[in-house]
Amino acid sequence: MRAARLVAGRRPGPFYAVAPAVARVTWWLNPRVRRRLTRNMLPLCEGDRSRARREGLRALQHVLEYYLDLVTLPGRDMSRFEAEHLEIFHVERLELLRTNGAVLLVSAHTGNAELAIQALTYRGRSFVALVERLEPRDWAEYMLKLRSSAGGTFLETNFGGVRTCIETLRAGGVVGMMGDRDIQHTGVCTRLFDRPVRLPRGPWELARRTGALVIPIFSSRKRGDQFRIDVEEPFRVEETEDADGDIRAAVERFAGLLERHLRRDPGQWAVLEDFWRVHACGEG
């Protein structure tokens, strides 16, 4: 990553151009990754194995392009990134970012949600975002530094990170979280593509606890560093006497949105783990 930052950091165009070829070589040299990505794509492709393999290869390419995005961040002018690199659908919903009040941006591992949130918050609001804890620690610190180099604060999903998010939302700030991988293993069992899986409860628990407005945002990579951003209808998590029911309803709402976006373009889902096995749960 450090070498890539020096070589590709300020002139990434040629490296985006060769990403498909690098992905194909990696695909054929790594059968375990190939099998996992194909299994991930099968439900999205209605069981069509040939299409699942094609979309799995695209997902691998998008993973490589994500890391290329990261090494370019320190040299990006984020004040111009939205105008030059993003095509936004329902942009009017982002006007809420210009007003005071707690906002929770919830996204998924499609396109490059981190980059989208960094660009969109140039509407005058800084943000805090939670990301997965990495090992070893020097690698983790380097990745946090890269992610935070273009604005915002990226923290690991641990007690300290969650506490900072709560404090930020209670102060009327903006927080970004992912809603498609249950990395803390405390998720809610729901259905995605008619399969029982656990999705994170954290975003919805935070939104309910703080009264934050939720704005679901989905990113799709069009080519290179050009993205489509879909801003879904904002909503608040209900606060009734049934806390678990309120959170489950929010998870199911997000699962429906996620499924719709993944059906439209499966290869955008840049998840390398064996998702349907790692996040399986006991519902029939």
Tab-separated table of N, CA and C in Angstrom, residues 20-156:
chain	number	residue	atom	x	y	z
A	20	PRO	N	-8.840	-4.302	-14.245
A	20	PRO	CA	-9.523	-5.519	-14.714
A	20	PRO	C	-8.560	-6.660	-15.028
A	21	ALA	N	-7.417	-6.351	-15.622
A	21	ALA	CA	-6.445	-7.396	-15.945
A	21	ALA	C	-5.841	-7.988	-14.676
A	22	VAL	N	-5.515	-7.129	-13.699
A	22	VAL	CA	-4.965	-7.619	-12.430
A	22	VAL	C	-5.989	-8.502	-11.727
A	23	ALA	N	-7.260	-8.092	-11.781
A	23	ALA	CA	-8.316	-8.889	-11.145
A	23	ALA	C	-8.427	-10.266	-11.800
A	24	ARG	N	-8.334	-10.327	-13.119
A	24	ARG	CA	-8.435	-11.630	-13.807
A	24	ARG	C	-7.292	-12.552	-13.415
A	25	VAL	N	-6.075	-12.014	-13.350
A	25	VAL	CA	-4.930	-12.833	-12.946
A	25	VAL	C	-5.118	-13.337	-11.517
A	26	THR	N	-5.524	-12.434	-10.609
A	26	THR	CA	-5.752	-12.809	-9.209
A	26	THR	C	-6.852	-13.860	-9.109
A	27	TRP	N	-7.885	-13.712	-9.894
A	27	TRP	CA	-9.017	-14.634	-9.914
A	27	TRP	C	-8.563	-16.056	-10.243
A	28	TRP	N	-7.746	-16.196	-11.252
A	28	TRP	CA	-7.334	-17.527	-11.680
A	28	TRP	C	-6.216	-18.102	-10.817
A	29	LEU	N	-5.464	-17.260	-10.150
A	29	LEU	CA	-4.387	-17.756	-9.295
A	29	LEU	C	-4.856	-18.091	-7.884
A	30	ASN	N	-6.068	-17.666	-7.528
A	30	ASN	CA	-6.540	-17.858	-6.155
A	30	ASN	C	-7.895	-18.562	-6.158
A	31	PRO	N	-7.901	-19.885	-6.239
A	31	PRO	CA	-9.174	-20.615	-6.326
A	31	PRO	C	-10.062	-20.448	-5.104
A	32	ARG	N	-9.492	-20.255	-3.916
A	32	ARG	CA	-10.317	-20.085	-2.719
A	32	ARG	C	-11.129	-18.798	-2.802
A	33	VAL	N	-10.476	-17.712	-3.225
A	33	VAL	CA	-11.195	-16.455	-3.399
A	33	VAL	C	-12.247	-16.607	-4.486
A	34	ARG	N	-11.884	-17.293	-5.547
A	34	ARG	CA	-12.807	-17.509	-6.663
A	34	ARG	C	-14.062	-18.245	-6.199
A	35	ARG	N	-13.879	-19.281	-5.392
A	35	ARG	CA	-15.036	-20.046	-4.907
A	35	ARG	C	-15.902	-19.210	-3.971
A	36	ARG	N	-15.267	-18.461	-3.058
A	36	ARG	CA	-16.039	-17.649	-2.115
A	36	ARG	C	-16.864	-16.598	-2.834
A	37	LEU	N	-16.242	-15.891	-3.763
A	37	LEU	CA	-16.961	-14.838	-4.469
A	37	LEU	C	-18.091	-15.407	-5.325
A	38	THR	N	-17.866	-16.552	-5.929
A	38	THR	CA	-18.935	-17.186	-6.716
A	38	THR	C	-20.102	-17.564	-5.810
A	39	ARG	N	-19.803	-18.149	-4.634
A	39	ARG	CA	-20.876	-18.488	-3.691
A	39	ARG	C	-21.617	-17.236	-3.230
A	40	ASN	N	-20.890	-16.159	-2.989
A	40	ASN	CA	-21.547	-14.909	-2.580
A	40	ASN	C	-22.530	-14.424	-3.625
A	41	MET	N	-22.170	-14.592	-4.888
A	41	MET	CA	-22.980	-14.039	-5.971
A	41	MET	C	-24.158	-14.927	-6.370
A	42	LEU	N	-24.128	-16.208	-6.029
A	42	LEU	CA	-25.172	-17.124	-6.503
A	42	LEU	C	-26.594	-16.664	-6.155
A	43	PRO	N	-26.888	-16.286	-4.897
A	43	PRO	CA	-28.255	-15.824	-4.610
A	43	PRO	C	-28.612	-14.542	-5.361
A	44	LEU	N	-27.639	-13.664	-5.566
A	44	LEU	CA	-27.881	-12.410	-6.274
A	44	LEU	C	-28.170	-12.657	-7.747
A	45	CYS	N	-27.651	-13.778	-8.261
A	45	CYS	CA	-27.803	-14.116	-9.686
A	45	CYS	C	-28.823	-15.225	-9.902
A	46	GLU	N	-29.682	-15.432	-8.903
A	46	GLU	CA	-30.760	-16.413	-8.990
A	46	GLU	C	-30.251	-17.809	-9.340
A	47	GLY	N	-29.086	-18.157	-8.773
A	47	GLY	CA	-28.544	-19.493	-8.949
A	47	GLY	C	-27.820	-19.738	-10.259
A	48	ASP	N	-27.696	-18.737	-11.091
A	48	ASP	CA	-27.000	-18.874	-12.375
A	48	ASP	C	-25.490	-18.848	-12.111
A	49	ARG	N	-24.856	-20.026	-12.134
A	49	ARG	CA	-23.444	-20.113	-11.750
A	49	ARG	C	-22.527	-19.378	-12.720
A	50	SER	N	-22.812	-19.421	-14.002
A	50	SER	CA	-21.970	-18.711	-14.968
A	50	SER	C	-22.003	-17.208	-14.709
A	51	ARG	N	-23.200	-16.685	-14.488
A	51	ARG	CA	-23.296	-15.257	-14.193
A	51	ARG	C	-22.654	-14.935	-12.847
A	52	ALA	N	-22.813	-15.832	-11.865
A	52	ALA	CA	-22.216	-15.606	-10.550
A	52	ALA	C	-20.692	-15.504	-10.646
A	53	ARG	N	-20.086	-16.297	-11.493
A	53	ARG	CA	-18.642	-16.233	-11.674
A	53	ARG	C	-18.247	-14.897	-12.318
A	54	ARG	N	-19.011	-14.460	-13.297
A	54	ARG	CA	-18.705	-13.171	-13.939
A	54	ARG	C	-18.836	-12.027	-12.938
A	55	GLU	N	-19.906	-12.058	-12.147
A	55	GLU	CA	-20.113	-10.982	-11.176
A	55	GLU	C	-19.092	-11.075	-10.035
A	56	GLY	N	-18.691	-12.288	-9.683
A	56	GLY	CA	-17.656	-12.446	-8.667
A	56	GLY	C	-16.337	-11.845	-9.109
A	57	LEU	N	-15.998	-12.025	-10.381
A	57	LEU	CA	-14.790	-11.415	-10.922
A	57	LEU	C	-14.890	-9.891	-10.870
A	58	ARG	N	-16.060	-9.353	-11.189
A	58	ARG	CA	-16.252	-7.900	-11.103
A	58	ARG	C	-16.104	-7.426	-9.666
A	59	ALA	N	-16.625	-8.205	-8.722
A	59	ALA	CA	-16.502	-7.826	-7.314
A	59	ALA	C	-15.037	-7.784	-6.889
A	60	LEU	N	-14.248	-8.748	-7.340
A	60	LEU	CA	-12.825	-8.751	-7.031
A	60	LEU	C	-12.150	-7.520	-7.620
A	61	GLN	N	-12.509	-7.164	-8.838
A	61	GLN	CA	-11.961	-5.949	-9.445
A	61	GLN	C	-12.307	-4.728	-8.606
A	62	HIS	N	-13.527	-4.675	-8.092
A	62	HIS	CA	-13.932	-3.527	-7.292
A	62	HIS	C	-13.199	-3.477	-5.958
A	63	VAL	N	-12.850	-4.651	-5.420
A	63	VAL	CA	-12.028	-4.669	-4.204
A	63	VAL	C	-10.660	-4.035	-4.484
A	64	LEU	N	-10.033	-4.424	-5.592
A	64	LEU	CA	-8.731	-3.856	-5.955
A	64	LEU	C	-8.841	-2.352	-6.178
A	65	GLU	N	-9.917	-1.927	-6.826
A	65	GLU	CA	-10.095	-0.497	-7.085
A	65	GLU	C	-10.354	0.272	-5.795
A	66	TYR	N	-10.993	-0.379	-4.822
A	66	TYR	CA	-11.193	0.258	-3.521
A	66	TYR	C	-9.854	0.611	-2.872
A	67	TYR	N	-8.912	-0.320	-2.904
A	67	TYR	CA	-7.601	-0.038	-2.309
A	67	TYR	C	-6.851	1.023	-3.109
A	68	LEU	N	-7.065	1.050	-4.401
A	68	LEU	CA	-6.480	2.122	-5.205
A	68	LEU	C	-7.092	3.467	-4.811
A	69	ASP	N	-8.404	3.483	-4.581
A	69	ASP	CA	-9.046	4.704	-4.078
A	69	ASP	C	-8.356	5.188	-2.806
A	70	LEU	N	-8.089	4.249	-1.902
A	70	LEU	CA	-7.505	4.621	-0.614
A	70	LEU	C	-6.163	5.328	-0.770
A	71	VAL	N	-5.295	4.790	-1.620
A	71	VAL	CA	-3.965	5.384	-1.728
A	71	VAL	C	-4.007	6.737	-2.429
A	72	THR	N	-5.100	7.039	-3.123
A	72	THR	CA	-5.209	8.350	-3.779
A	72	THR	C	-5.800	9.408	-2.860
A	73	LEU	N	-6.368	9.005	-1.725
A	73	LEU	CA	-7.088	9.958	-0.874
A	73	LEU	C	-6.252	11.158	-0.436
A	74	PRO	N	-5.006	10.952	0.028
A	74	PRO	CA	-4.258	12.129	0.499
A	74	PRO	C	-4.070	13.203	-0.566
A	75	GLY	N	-4.094	12.828	-1.842
A	75	GLY	CA	-3.911	13.811	-2.908
A	75	GLY	C	-5.199	14.321	-3.513
A	76	ARG	N	-6.365	13.909	-2.999
A	76	ARG	CA	-7.654	14.313	-3.563
A	76	ARG	C	-8.068	15.700	-3.051
A	77	ASP	N	-8.704	16.459	-3.936
A	77	ASP	CA	-9.368	17.692	-3.535
A	77	ASP	C	-10.838	17.337	-3.335
A	78	MET	N	-11.221	17.028	-2.085
A	78	MET	CA	-12.559	16.537	-1.825
A	78	MET	C	-13.624	17.607	-2.019
A	79	SER	N	-13.242	18.874	-2.012
A	79	SER	CA	-14.230	19.928	-2.242
A	79	SER	C	-14.766	19.884	-3.669
A	80	ARG	N	-14.028	19.266	-4.587
A	80	ARG	CA	-14.453	19.167	-5.986
A	80	ARG	C	-14.854	17.748	-6.368
A	81	PHE	N	-14.681	16.811	-5.466
A	81	PHE	CA	-14.870	15.405	-5.821
A	81	PHE	C	-16.323	15.119	-6.215
A	82	GLU	N	-17.270	15.670	-5.476
A	82	GLU	CA	-18.670	15.401	-5.801
A	82	GLU	C	-18.996	15.861	-7.216
A	83	ALA	N	-18.604	17.074	-7.550
A	83	ALA	CA	-18.940	17.627	-8.868
A	83	ALA	C	-18.254	16.865	-9.999
A	84	GLU	N	-17.055	16.372	-9.765
A	84	GLU	CA	-16.264	15.770	-10.833
A	84	GLU	C	-16.390	14.252	-10.923
A	85	HIS	N	-16.847	13.606	-9.841
A	85	HIS	CA	-16.784	12.151	-9.815
A	85	HIS	C	-18.090	11.447	-9.433
A	86	LEU	N	-19.095	12.179	-8.976
A	86	LEU	CA	-20.306	11.535	-8.485
A	86	LEU	C	-21.526	11.916	-9.312
A	87	GLU	N	-22.338	10.919	-9.636
A	87	GLU	CA	-23.663	11.133	-10.188
A	87	GLU	C	-24.649	10.738	-9.092
A	88	ILE	N	-25.396	11.721	-8.578
A	88	ILE	CA	-26.216	11.488	-7.397
A	88	ILE	C	-27.691	11.460	-7.771
A	89	PHE	N	-28.377	10.407	-7.314
A	89	PHE	CA	-29.809	10.290	-7.521
A	89	PHE	C	-30.525	10.667	-6.223
A	90	HIS	N	-31.525	11.535	-6.329
A	90	HIS	CA	-32.249	12.092	-5.192
A	90	HIS	C	-31.326	12.960	-4.329
A	91	VAL	N	-30.578	13.814	-4.998
A	91	VAL	CA	-29.633	14.680	-4.297
A	91	VAL	C	-30.342	15.617	-3.331
A	92	GLU	N	-31.613	15.925	-3.584
A	92	GLU	CA	-32.343	16.851	-2.715
A	92	GLU	C	-32.429	16.333	-1.282
A	93	ARG	N	-32.349	15.010	-1.101
A	93	ARG	CA	-32.412	14.448	0.248
A	93	ARG	C	-31.179	14.776	1.074
A	94	LEU	N	-30.113	15.169	0.403
A	94	LEU	CA	-28.883	15.512	1.117
A	94	LEU	C	-28.923	16.916	1.699
A	95	GLU	N	-29.957	17.691	1.385
A	95	GLU	CA	-30.083	19.021	1.975
A	95	GLU	C	-30.158	18.937	3.496
A	96	LEU	N	-30.582	17.777	4.002
A	96	LEU	CA	-30.637	17.580	5.452
A	96	LEU	C	-29.257	17.678	6.083
A	97	LEU	N	-28.205	17.455	5.290
A	97	LEU	CA	-26.849	17.568	5.827
A	97	LEU	C	-26.450	19.023	6.078
A	98	ARG	N	-27.185	19.948	5.511
A	98	ARG	CA	-26.865	21.368	5.709
A	98	ARG	C	-27.517	21.925	6.960
A	99	THR	N	-28.400	21.163	7.570
A	99	THR	CA	-29.114	21.638	8.743
A	99	THR	C	-28.515	21.020	9.999
A	100	ASN	N	-28.845	21.599	11.123
A	100	ASN	CA	-28.402	21.034	12.393
A	100	ASN	C	-29.237	19.799	12.714
A	101	GLY	N	-28.687	18.936	13.516
A	101	GLY	CA	-29.395	17.722	13.903
A	101	GLY	C	-28.591	16.485	13.580
A	102	ALA	N	-28.759	15.476	14.417
A	102	ALA	CA	-27.995	14.238	14.277
A	102	ALA	C	-28.424	13.478	13.023
A	103	VAL	N	-27.434	13.044	12.242
A	103	VAL	CA	-27.679	12.274	11.023
A	103	VAL	C	-26.793	11.036	11.029
A	104	LEU	N	-27.399	9.892	10.763
A	104	LEU	CA	-26.658	8.633	10.640
A	104	LEU	C	-26.732	8.180	9.190
A	105	LEU	N	-25.591	8.187	8.505
A	105	LEU	CA	-25.503	7.707	7.134
A	105	LEU	C	-25.185	6.211	7.172
A	106	VAL	N	-26.076	5.384	6.641
A	106	VAL	CA	-25.877	3.933	6.666
A	106	VAL	C	-25.712	3.448	5.234
A	107	SER	N	-24.654	2.686	4.998
A	107	SER	CA	-24.350	2.235	3.651
A	107	SER	C	-23.971	0.759	3.673
A	108	ALA	N	-23.395	0.279	2.581
A	108	ALA	CA	-22.986	-1.115	2.441
A	108	ALA	C	-21.678	-1.160	1.664
A	109	HIS	N	-21.091	-2.358	1.575
A	109	HIS	CA	-19.805	-2.517	0.904
A	109	HIS	C	-19.996	-2.622	-0.613
A	110	THR	N	-20.540	-1.572	-1.190
A	110	THR	CA	-20.710	-1.486	-2.634
A	110	THR	C	-20.029	-0.214	-3.120
A	111	GLY	N	-19.484	-0.266	-4.352
A	111	GLY	CA	-18.779	0.922	-4.845
A	111	GLY	C	-17.677	1.303	-3.864
A	112	ASN	N	-17.752	2.519	-3.359
A	112	ASN	CA	-16.866	2.948	-2.275
A	112	ASN	C	-17.651	3.910	-1.402
A	113	ALA	N	-18.370	3.342	-0.430
A	113	ALA	CA	-19.226	4.149	0.431
A	113	ALA	C	-18.421	5.144	1.262
A	114	GLU	N	-17.226	4.750	1.702
A	114	GLU	CA	-16.406	5.649	2.508
A	114	GLU	C	-16.080	6.921	1.735
A	115	LEU	N	-15.677	6.753	0.492
A	115	LEU	CA	-15.328	7.889	-0.350
A	115	LEU	C	-16.549	8.759	-0.613
A	116	ALA	N	-17.691	8.132	-0.825
A	116	ALA	CA	-18.921	8.889	-1.062
A	116	ALA	C	-19.278	9.737	0.149
A	117	ILE	N	-19.202	9.160	1.342
A	117	ILE	CA	-19.543	9.905	2.555
A	117	ILE	C	-18.584	11.065	2.752
A	118	GLN	N	-17.299	10.838	2.483
A	118	GLN	CA	-16.331	11.921	2.608
A	118	GLN	C	-16.659	13.069	1.665
A	119	ALA	N	-17.053	12.749	0.441
A	119	ALA	CA	-17.383	13.797	-0.530
A	119	ALA	C	-18.679	14.508	-0.156
A	120	LEU	N	-19.686	13.746	0.243
A	120	LEU	CA	-20.999	14.331	0.505
A	120	LEU	C	-21.010	15.230	1.740
A	121	THR	N	-20.144	14.964	2.703
A	121	THR	CA	-20.141	15.782	3.904
A	121	THR	C	-19.440	17.121	3.689
A	122	TYR	N	-18.977	17.393	2.478
A	122	TYR	CA	-18.472	18.732	2.187
A	122	TYR	C	-19.607	19.745	2.086
A	123	ARG	N	-20.801	19.341	2.457
A	123	ARG	CA	-21.916	20.266	2.609
A	123	ARG	C	-21.854	20.973	3.958
A	124	GLY	N	-20.713	20.960	4.600
A	124	GLY	CA	-20.527	21.716	5.826
A	124	GLY	C	-20.572	20.908	7.100
A	125	ARG	N	-20.618	19.572	7.024
A	125	ARG	CA	-20.691	18.741	8.231
A	125	ARG	C	-19.535	17.748	8.248
A	126	SER	N	-18.744	17.782	9.289
A	126	SER	CA	-17.735	16.746	9.469
A	126	SER	C	-18.430	15.482	9.959
A	127	PHE	N	-17.710	14.373	10.006
A	127	PHE	CA	-18.355	13.123	10.391
A	127	PHE	C	-17.378	12.212	11.113
A	128	VAL	N	-17.955	11.236	11.796
A	128	VAL	CA	-17.219	10.132	12.401
A	128	VAL	C	-17.742	8.853	11.767
A	129	ALA	N	-16.854	7.931	11.415
A	129	ALA	CA	-17.277	6.666	10.803
A	129	ALA	C	-16.593	5.495	11.498
A	130	LEU	N	-17.314	4.395	11.604
A	130	LEU	CA	-16.763	3.184	12.202
A	130	LEU	C	-16.349	2.201	11.117
A	131	VAL	N	-15.184	1.566	11.303
A	131	VAL	CA	-14.689	0.557	10.372
A	131	VAL	C	-14.209	-0.656	11.173
A	132	GLU	N	-14.048	-1.752	10.479
A	132	GLU	CA	-13.640	-3.007	11.105
A	132	GLU	C	-12.225	-2.917	11.664
A	133	ARG	N	-12.019	-3.555	12.817
A	133	ARG	CA	-10.690	-3.638	13.409
A	133	ARG	C	-9.814	-4.546	12.554
A	134	LEU	N	-8.579	-4.115	12.282
A	134	LEU	CA	-7.651	-4.874	11.462
A	134	LEU	C	-6.430	-5.296	12.271
A	135	GLU	N	-5.755	-6.289	11.800
A	135	GLU	CA	-4.488	-6.755	12.369
A	135	GLU	C	-3.493	-6.956	11.241
A	136	PRO	N	-2.180	-6.744	11.517
A	136	PRO	CA	-1.565	-6.283	12.748
A	136	PRO	C	-1.833	-4.797	13.000
A	137	ARG	N	-1.401	-4.325	14.164
A	137	ARG	CA	-1.788	-2.992	14.588
A	137	ARG	C	-1.135	-1.895	13.743
A	138	ASP	N	0.080	-2.081	13.263
A	138	ASP	CA	0.688	-1.032	12.439
A	138	ASP	C	-0.073	-0.873	11.121
A	139	TRP	N	-0.557	-2.002	10.572
A	139	TRP	CA	-1.385	-1.951	9.373
A	139	TRP	C	-2.710	-1.236	9.664
A	140	ALA	N	-3.302	-1.549	10.825
A	140	ALA	CA	-4.566	-0.920	11.202
A	140	ALA	C	-4.414	0.588	11.335
A	141	GLU	N	-3.336	1.022	11.983
A	141	GLU	CA	-3.124	2.462	12.171
A	141	GLU	C	-2.879	3.159	10.834
A	142	TYR	N	-2.165	2.495	9.956
A	142	TYR	CA	-1.911	3.081	8.635
A	142	TYR	C	-3.208	3.233	7.855
A	143	MET	N	-4.077	2.224	7.916
A	143	MET	CA	-5.345	2.282	7.207
A	143	MET	C	-6.253	3.368	7.775
A	144	LEU	N	-6.281	3.521	9.088
A	144	LEU	CA	-7.087	4.589	9.693
A	144	LEU	C	-6.576	5.963	9.259
A	145	LYS	N	-5.259	6.088	9.189
A	145	LYS	CA	-4.675	7.356	8.755
A	145	LYS	C	-5.038	7.661	7.304
A	146	LEU	N	-4.953	6.656	6.437
A	146	LEU	CA	-5.332	6.843	5.037
A	146	LEU	C	-6.803	7.240	4.919
A	147	ARG	N	-7.664	6.495	5.584
A	147	ARG	CA	-9.103	6.746	5.486
A	147	ARG	C	-9.473	8.140	5.975
A	148	SER	N	-8.758	8.649	6.966
A	148	SER	CA	-9.082	9.952	7.537
A	148	SER	C	-8.365	11.101	6.844
A	149	SER	N	-7.562	10.808	5.825
A	149	SER	CA	-6.703	11.835	5.230
A	149	SER	C	-7.458	12.854	4.392
A	150	ALA	N	-8.705	12.534	3.992
A	150	ALA	CA	-9.458	13.455	3.136
A	150	ALA	C	-10.637	14.090	3.864
A	151	GLY	N	-10.681	13.960	5.167
A	151	GLY	CA	-11.763	14.549	5.936
A	151	GLY	C	-12.485	13.509	6.760
A	152	GLY	N	-13.042	13.944	7.864
A	152	GLY	CA	-13.744	13.027	8.744
A	152	GLY	C	-12.789	12.262	9.637
A	153	THR	N	-13.353	11.518	10.570
A	153	THR	CA	-12.576	10.722	11.513
A	153	THR	C	-13.047	9.280	11.439
A	154	PHE	N	-12.139	8.370	11.131
A	154	PHE	CA	-12.462	6.947	11.061
A	154	PHE	C	-11.941	6.258	12.311
A	155	LEU	N	-12.819	5.507	12.955
A	155	LEU	CA	-12.489	4.815	14.194
A	155	LEU	C	-12.846	3.341	14.067
A	156	GLU	N	-12.160	2.511	14.845
A	156	GLU	CA	-12.473	1.093	14.834
A	156	GLU	C	-13.758	0.823	15.604
